Coordinates of C-alpha atoms in Angstrom, one line a residue:
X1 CA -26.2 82.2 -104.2
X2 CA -23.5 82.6 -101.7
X3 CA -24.5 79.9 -99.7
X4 CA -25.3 77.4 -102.5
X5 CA -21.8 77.7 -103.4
X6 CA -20.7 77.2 -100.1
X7 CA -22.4 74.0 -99.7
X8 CA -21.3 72.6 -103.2
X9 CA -18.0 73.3 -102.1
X10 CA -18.8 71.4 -98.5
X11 CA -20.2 68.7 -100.5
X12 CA -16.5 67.6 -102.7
X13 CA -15.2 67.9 -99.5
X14 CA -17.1 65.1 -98.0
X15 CA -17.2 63.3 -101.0
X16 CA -13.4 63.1 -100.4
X17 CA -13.1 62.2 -97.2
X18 CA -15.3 59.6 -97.6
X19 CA -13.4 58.5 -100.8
X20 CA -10.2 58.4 -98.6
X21 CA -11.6 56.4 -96.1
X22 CA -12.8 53.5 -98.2
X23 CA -11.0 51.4 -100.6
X24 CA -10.7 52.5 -104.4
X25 CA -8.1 52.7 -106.4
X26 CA -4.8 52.9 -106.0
X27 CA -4.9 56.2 -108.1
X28 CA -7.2 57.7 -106.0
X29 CA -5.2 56.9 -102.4
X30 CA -2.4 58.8 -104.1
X31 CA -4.3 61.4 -105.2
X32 CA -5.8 61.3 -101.2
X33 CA -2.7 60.8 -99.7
X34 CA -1.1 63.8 -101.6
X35 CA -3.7 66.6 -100.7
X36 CA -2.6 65.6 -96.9
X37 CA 0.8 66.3 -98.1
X38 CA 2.5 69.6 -96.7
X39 CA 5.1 71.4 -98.8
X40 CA 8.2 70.0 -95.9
X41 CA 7.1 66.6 -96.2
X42 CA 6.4 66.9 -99.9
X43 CA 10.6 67.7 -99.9
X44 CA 12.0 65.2 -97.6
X45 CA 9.9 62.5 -99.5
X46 CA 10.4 63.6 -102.9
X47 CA 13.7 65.7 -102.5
X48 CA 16.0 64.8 -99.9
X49 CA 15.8 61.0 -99.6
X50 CA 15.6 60.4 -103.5
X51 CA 18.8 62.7 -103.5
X52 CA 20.2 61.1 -100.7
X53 CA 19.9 57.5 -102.4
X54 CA 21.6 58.7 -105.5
X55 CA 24.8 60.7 -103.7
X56 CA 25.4 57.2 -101.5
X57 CA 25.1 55.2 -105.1
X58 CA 27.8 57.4 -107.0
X59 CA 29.3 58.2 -103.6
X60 CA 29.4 56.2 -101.3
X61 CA 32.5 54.4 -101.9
X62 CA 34.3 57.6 -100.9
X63 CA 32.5 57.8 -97.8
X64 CA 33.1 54.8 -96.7
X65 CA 36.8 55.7 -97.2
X66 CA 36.7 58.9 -95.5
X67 CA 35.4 57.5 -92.5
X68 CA 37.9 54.6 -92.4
X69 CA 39.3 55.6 -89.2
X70 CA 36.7 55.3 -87.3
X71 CA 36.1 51.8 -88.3
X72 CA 39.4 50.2 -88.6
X73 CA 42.9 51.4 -86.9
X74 CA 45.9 51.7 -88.6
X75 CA 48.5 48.6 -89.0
X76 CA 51.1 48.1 -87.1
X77 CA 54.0 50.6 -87.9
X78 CA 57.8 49.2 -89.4
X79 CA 60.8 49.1 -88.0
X80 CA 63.1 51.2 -90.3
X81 CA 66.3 50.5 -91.4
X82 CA 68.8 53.3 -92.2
X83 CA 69.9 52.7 -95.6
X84 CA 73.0 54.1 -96.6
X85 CA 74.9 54.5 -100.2
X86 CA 76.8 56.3 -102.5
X87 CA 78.8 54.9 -105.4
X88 CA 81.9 55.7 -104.0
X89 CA 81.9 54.2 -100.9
X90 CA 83.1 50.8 -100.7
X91 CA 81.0 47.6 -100.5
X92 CA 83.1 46.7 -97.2
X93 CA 82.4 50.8 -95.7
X94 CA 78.9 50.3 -96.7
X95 CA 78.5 46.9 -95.1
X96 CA 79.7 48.3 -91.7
X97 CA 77.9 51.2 -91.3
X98 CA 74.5 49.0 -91.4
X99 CA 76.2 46.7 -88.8
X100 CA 76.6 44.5 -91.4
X101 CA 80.3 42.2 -92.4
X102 CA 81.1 41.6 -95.8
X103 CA 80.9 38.1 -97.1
X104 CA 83.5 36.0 -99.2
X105 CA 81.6 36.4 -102.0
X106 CA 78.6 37.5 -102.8
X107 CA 75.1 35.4 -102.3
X108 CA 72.8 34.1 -105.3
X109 CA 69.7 36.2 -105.9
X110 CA 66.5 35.0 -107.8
X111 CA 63.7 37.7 -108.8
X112 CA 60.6 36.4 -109.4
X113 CA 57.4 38.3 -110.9
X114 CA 53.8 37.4 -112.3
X115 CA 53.9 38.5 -115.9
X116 CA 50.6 40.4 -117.3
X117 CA 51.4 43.1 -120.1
X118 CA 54.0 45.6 -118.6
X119 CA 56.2 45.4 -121.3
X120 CA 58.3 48.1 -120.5
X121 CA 58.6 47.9 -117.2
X122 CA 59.9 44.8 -117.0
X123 CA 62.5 45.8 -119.7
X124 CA 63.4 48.6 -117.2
X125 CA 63.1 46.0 -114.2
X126 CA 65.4 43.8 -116.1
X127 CA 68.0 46.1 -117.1
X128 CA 68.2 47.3 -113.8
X129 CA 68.7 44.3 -111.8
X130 CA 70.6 42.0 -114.4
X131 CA 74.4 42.4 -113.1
X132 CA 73.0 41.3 -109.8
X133 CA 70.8 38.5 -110.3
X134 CA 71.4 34.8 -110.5
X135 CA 68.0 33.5 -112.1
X136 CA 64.8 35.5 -113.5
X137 CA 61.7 33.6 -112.8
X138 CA 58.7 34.6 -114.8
X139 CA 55.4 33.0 -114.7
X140 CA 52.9 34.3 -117.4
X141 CA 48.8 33.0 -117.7
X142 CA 46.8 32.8 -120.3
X143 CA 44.2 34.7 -118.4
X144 CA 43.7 37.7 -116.0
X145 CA 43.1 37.4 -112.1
X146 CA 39.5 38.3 -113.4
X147 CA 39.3 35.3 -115.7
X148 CA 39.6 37.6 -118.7
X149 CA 41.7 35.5 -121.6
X150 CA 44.8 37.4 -122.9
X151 CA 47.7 36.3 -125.1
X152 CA 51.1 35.6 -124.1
X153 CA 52.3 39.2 -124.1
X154 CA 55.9 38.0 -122.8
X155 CA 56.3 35.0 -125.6
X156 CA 55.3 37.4 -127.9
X157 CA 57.8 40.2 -127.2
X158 CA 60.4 37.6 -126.5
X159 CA 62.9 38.8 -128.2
X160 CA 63.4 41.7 -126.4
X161 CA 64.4 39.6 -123.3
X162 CA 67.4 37.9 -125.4
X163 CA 69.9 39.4 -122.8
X164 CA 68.6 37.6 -120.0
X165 CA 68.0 34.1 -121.5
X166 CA 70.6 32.0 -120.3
X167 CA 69.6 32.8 -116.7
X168 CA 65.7 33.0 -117.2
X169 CA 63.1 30.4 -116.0
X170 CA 60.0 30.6 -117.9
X171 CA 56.8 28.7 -117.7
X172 CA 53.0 29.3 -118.1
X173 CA 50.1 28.5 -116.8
X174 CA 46.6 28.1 -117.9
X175 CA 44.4 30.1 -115.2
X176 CA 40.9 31.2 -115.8
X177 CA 39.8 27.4 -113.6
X178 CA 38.3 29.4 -110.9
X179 CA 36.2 32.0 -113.1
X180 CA 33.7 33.5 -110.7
X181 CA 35.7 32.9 -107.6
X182 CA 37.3 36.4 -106.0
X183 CA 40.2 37.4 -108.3
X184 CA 42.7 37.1 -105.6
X185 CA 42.2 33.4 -105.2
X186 CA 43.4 32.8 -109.0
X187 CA 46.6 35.6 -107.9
X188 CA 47.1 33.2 -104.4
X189 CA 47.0 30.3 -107.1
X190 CA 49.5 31.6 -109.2
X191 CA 51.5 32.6 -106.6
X192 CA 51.6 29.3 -105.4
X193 CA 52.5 27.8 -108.7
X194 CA 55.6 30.6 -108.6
X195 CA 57.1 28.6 -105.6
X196 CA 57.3 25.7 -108.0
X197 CA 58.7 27.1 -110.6
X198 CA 61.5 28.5 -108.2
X199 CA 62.3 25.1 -107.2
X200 CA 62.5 24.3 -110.8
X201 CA 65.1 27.2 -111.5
X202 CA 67.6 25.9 -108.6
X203 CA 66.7 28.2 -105.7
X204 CA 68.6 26.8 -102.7
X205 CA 68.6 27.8 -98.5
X206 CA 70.2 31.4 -98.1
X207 CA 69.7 32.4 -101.6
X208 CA 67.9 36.2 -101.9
X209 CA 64.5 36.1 -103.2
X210 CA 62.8 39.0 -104.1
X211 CA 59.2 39.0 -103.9
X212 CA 57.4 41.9 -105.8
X213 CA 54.9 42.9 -108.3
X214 CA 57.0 44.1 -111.7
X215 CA 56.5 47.8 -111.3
X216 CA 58.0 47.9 -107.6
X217 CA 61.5 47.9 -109.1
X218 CA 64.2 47.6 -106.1
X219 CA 67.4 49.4 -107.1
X220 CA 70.5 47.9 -108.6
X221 CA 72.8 49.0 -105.6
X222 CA 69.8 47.8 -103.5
X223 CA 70.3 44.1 -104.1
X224 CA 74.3 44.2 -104.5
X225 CA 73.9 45.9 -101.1
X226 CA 72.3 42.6 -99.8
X227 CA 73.7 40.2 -101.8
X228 CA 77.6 41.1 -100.5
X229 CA 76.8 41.9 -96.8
X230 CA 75.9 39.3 -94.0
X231 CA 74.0 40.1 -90.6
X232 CA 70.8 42.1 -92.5
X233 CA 67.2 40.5 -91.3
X234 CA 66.1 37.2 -92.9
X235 CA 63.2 39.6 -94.0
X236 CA 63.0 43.0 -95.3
X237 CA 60.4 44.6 -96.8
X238 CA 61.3 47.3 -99.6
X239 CA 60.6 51.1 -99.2
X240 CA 59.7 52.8 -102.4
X241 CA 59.1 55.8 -103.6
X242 CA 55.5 55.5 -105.1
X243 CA 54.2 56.6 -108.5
X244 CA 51.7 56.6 -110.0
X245 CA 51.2 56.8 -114.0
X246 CA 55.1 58.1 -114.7
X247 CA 57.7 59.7 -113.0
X248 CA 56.2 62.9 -112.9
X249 CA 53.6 62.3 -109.7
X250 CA 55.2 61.1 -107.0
X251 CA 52.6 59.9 -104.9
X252 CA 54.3 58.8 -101.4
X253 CA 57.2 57.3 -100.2
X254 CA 55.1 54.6 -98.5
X255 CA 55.1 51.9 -100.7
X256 CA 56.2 48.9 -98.7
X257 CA 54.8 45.6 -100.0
X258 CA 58.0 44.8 -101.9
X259 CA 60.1 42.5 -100.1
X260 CA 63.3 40.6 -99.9
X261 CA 63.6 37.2 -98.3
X262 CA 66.7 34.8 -97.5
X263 CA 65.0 31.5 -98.6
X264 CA 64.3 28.7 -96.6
X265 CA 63.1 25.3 -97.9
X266 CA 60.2 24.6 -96.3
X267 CA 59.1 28.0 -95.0
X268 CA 59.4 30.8 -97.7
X269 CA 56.5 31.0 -99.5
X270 CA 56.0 33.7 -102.4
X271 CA 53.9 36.2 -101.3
X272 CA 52.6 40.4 -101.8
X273 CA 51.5 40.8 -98.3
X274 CA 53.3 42.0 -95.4
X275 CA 55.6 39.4 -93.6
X276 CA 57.8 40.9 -91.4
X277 CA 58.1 44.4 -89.1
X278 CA 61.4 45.4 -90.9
X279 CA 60.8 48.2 -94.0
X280 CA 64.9 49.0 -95.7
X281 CA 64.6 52.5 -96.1
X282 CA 64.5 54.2 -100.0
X283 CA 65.2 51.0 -101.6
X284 CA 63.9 51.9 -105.1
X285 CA 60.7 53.1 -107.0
X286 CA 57.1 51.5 -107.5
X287 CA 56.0 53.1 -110.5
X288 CA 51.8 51.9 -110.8
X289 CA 49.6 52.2 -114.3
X290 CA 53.2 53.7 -115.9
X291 CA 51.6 52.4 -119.3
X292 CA 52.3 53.7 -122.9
X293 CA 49.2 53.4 -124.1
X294 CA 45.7 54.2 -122.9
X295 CA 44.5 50.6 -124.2
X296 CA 46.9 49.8 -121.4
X297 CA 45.5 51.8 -118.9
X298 CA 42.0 50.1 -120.0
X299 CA 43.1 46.5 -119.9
X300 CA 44.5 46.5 -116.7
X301 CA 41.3 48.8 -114.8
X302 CA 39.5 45.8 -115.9
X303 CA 42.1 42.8 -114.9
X304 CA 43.5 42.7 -111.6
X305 CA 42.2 42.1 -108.5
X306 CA 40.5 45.5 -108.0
X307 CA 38.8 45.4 -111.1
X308 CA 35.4 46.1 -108.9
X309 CA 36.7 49.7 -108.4
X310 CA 35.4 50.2 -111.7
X311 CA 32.2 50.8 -111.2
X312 CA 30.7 53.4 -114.1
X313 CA 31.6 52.6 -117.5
X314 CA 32.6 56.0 -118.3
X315 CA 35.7 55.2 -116.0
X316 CA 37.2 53.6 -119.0
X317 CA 36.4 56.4 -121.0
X318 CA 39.9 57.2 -123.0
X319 CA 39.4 60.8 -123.1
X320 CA 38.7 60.5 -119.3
X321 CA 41.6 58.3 -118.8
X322 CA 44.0 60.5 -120.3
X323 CA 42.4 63.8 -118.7
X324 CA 43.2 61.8 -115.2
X325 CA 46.4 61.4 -116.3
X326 CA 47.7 64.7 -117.0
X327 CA 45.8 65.6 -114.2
X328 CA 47.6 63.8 -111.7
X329 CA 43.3 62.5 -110.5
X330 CA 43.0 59.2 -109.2
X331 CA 41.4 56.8 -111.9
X332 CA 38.6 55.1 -109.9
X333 CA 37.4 58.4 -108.5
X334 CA 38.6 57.3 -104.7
X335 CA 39.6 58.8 -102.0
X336 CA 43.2 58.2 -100.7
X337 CA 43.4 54.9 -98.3
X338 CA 44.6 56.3 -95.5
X339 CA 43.7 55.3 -91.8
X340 CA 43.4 59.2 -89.9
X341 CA 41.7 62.0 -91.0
X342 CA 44.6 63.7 -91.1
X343 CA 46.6 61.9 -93.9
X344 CA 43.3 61.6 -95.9
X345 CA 42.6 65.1 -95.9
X346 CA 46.2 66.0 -96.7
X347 CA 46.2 63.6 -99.8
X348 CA 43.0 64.5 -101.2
X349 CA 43.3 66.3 -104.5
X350 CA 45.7 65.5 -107.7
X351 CA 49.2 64.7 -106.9
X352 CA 51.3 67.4 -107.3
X353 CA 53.5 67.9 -110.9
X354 CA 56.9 66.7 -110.1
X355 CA 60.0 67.7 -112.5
X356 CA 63.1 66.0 -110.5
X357 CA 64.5 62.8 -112.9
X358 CA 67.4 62.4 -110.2
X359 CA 68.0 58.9 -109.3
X360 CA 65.3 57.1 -111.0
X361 CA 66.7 53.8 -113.2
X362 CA 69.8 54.2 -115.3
X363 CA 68.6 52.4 -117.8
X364 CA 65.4 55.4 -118.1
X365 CA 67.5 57.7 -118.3
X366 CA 69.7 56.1 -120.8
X367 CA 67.1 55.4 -123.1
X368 CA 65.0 58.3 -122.5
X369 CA 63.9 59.2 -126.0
X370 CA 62.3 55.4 -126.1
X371 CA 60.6 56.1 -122.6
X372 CA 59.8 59.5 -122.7
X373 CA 56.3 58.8 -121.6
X374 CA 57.6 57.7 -118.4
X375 CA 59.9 61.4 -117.4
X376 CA 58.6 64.6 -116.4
X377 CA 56.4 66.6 -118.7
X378 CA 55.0 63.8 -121.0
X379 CA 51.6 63.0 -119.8
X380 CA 50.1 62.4 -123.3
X381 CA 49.4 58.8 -124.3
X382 CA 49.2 56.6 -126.9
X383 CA 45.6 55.8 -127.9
X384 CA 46.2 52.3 -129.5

């Protein structure tokens, strides 16, 4: 008996190999090829590369981001300009302790933006630069940099701008040509079509031009600073204090893109990128996704020219949005864009709570029960 069974089992056995070493199925080469399996392999194959996949898939945008230092170096670093104020110094004091003289009278200043939906902001923008500025220049589309169609948010709330119309130039644009093209070839194409609606609006050599996306608001004394004083470099980029979604997370003081030029026919060309080595030191406040509404928040994720950071749905997830938020989390799940593990490290995390409301827009602080959204404390959102 004992060695009947021995050579039934024997027997299988062969039967197996020489099933494995012919061709059949492809059922039965798995079946082969797992009873040569052993219980490591069986893990690395089944396990640890399947797992390894998926973490790169929902993860591997931050590592790429962590390991930005060791595949691109930093840019080159500013030259700072001291900036010094207080309101009651005088405009001739303050002009010669930059090194600067103080003109006859003061120099014309045109702003300039690219109009989406930040309603409030450019209120706040407005309000804030009005006794200073010659000409507001707006330029609205009737589509995103993605190509997605939107209304005329600025024609529409119109009448809230009523204090700056006898010094606005307004036009717009139909966008939305180039769908399918990178969304920051239809924002260099409207840039470029802002250059000709400055022309329109009278801009003329040495007039200020501020060049800057609405929420990077330079201050008031900022621009009366510049406008008055002569000897300041044709080019200055802004330094801001960075937001991000109110006044309550203060994410940096890095926020340089901003920028201030003395206009040239010919040369100056409207612009977001950076176009000189010169940063003016604490020169106002970039406040970024400072929306009222969580709709807000959603419309935008998914209409400038990082809409591919989106990419789960669930990122637009309103309870998410607003838990991010409050939070002080990043929306897109990212790591900070930093170039040294040192900086990235020390920024990863939420941005810590801040309850200072000194020096922030006067205009805010005048009308805070309107903008309460935007101070310390008030991270709740409307839904609509």
């Amino acid at each position: 008996m004992m060695t009947d069974g021995y050579s039934t089992y024997k027997k299988k056995d062969d039967i197996c190999d020489d099933v494995c070493g012919q061709e059949v199925s492809r059922m039965s080469r798995i079946r082969c090829m797992m009873q040569s399996l052993d219980l490591r392999t069986f893990i690395i194959l089944f396990v640890i590369i399947p797992s390894g996949f998926v973490g790169i898939y929902f993860h591997g945008q931050k590592l790429t981001y962590f390991l930005r230092p060791l595949w691109q170096s930093p840019p080159k670093p500013f030259i700072p300009i001291p900036h010094y104020y207080h309101e009651n110094v005088s405009m001739a004091s303050l002009c010669e302790i930059h090194g600067w003289k103080l003109r006859e009278y003061p120099r014309r200043v045109y702003d300039a933006v690219l109009f989406n939906n930040e309603i409030d902001m450019l209120t706040i923008r407005w309000k804030e630069l009005y006794p200073y500025i010659t000409q507001f220049v707006l330029l609205e589309s009737y589509s995103t940099f993605t190509s997605i169609p939107k209304p005329h948010f600025f024609a529409i709330n119109q009448e809230r701008f009523d204090f700056v119309k006898p010094r606005l130039t307004y036009a717009t644009i139909p966008g939305g040509s180039r769908k399918g093209k990178n969304p920051f070839v239809e924002e260099a194409y409207q840039r470029v079509a802002v250059d000709r609606l400055l022309r329109i609006a009278g801009i003329e050599d040495d007039d200020l031009l501020i060049m800057s996306d609405i929420d990077e608001i330079p201050s008031g004394h900022t621009i009366d600073l510049l406008r008055w004083c002569d000897g300041s470099p044709p080019i200055m980029h802004l330094n801001l204090n960075n937001y991000l979604y109110s006044f309550e997370f203060n994410l940096d003081h890095d926020s340089w893109r901003a920028s201030v030029h003395k206009y040239e026919k010919g040369r100056t060309r409207y612009a977001h990128y950076r176009q000189t080595d010169y940063l003016f030191a604490d020169s106002g406040w970039h406040c970024s996704f400072c929306f009222r509404k969580i709709s807000d928040f959603v419309f935008k994720m998914k209409a400038y020219s990082h809409s591919d950071r989106v990419r789960f749905r669930h990122y637009l997830d309103p309870k998410r949005i607003q838990n991010v938020i409050c939070n002080g989390d990043d929306l897109y799940d990212m790591l900070p864009e930093e170039y040294t593990f040192r900086d990235i490290i020390g920024k990863m995390g939420p941005i810590p709570h801040s309850y200072s409301a000194v020096h922030l827009p006067s205009y805010l602080l005048n009308h805070a029960d309107e903008y309460k959204y935007l101070l310390p404390g008030n991270c709740v959102r409307e839904t609509g």
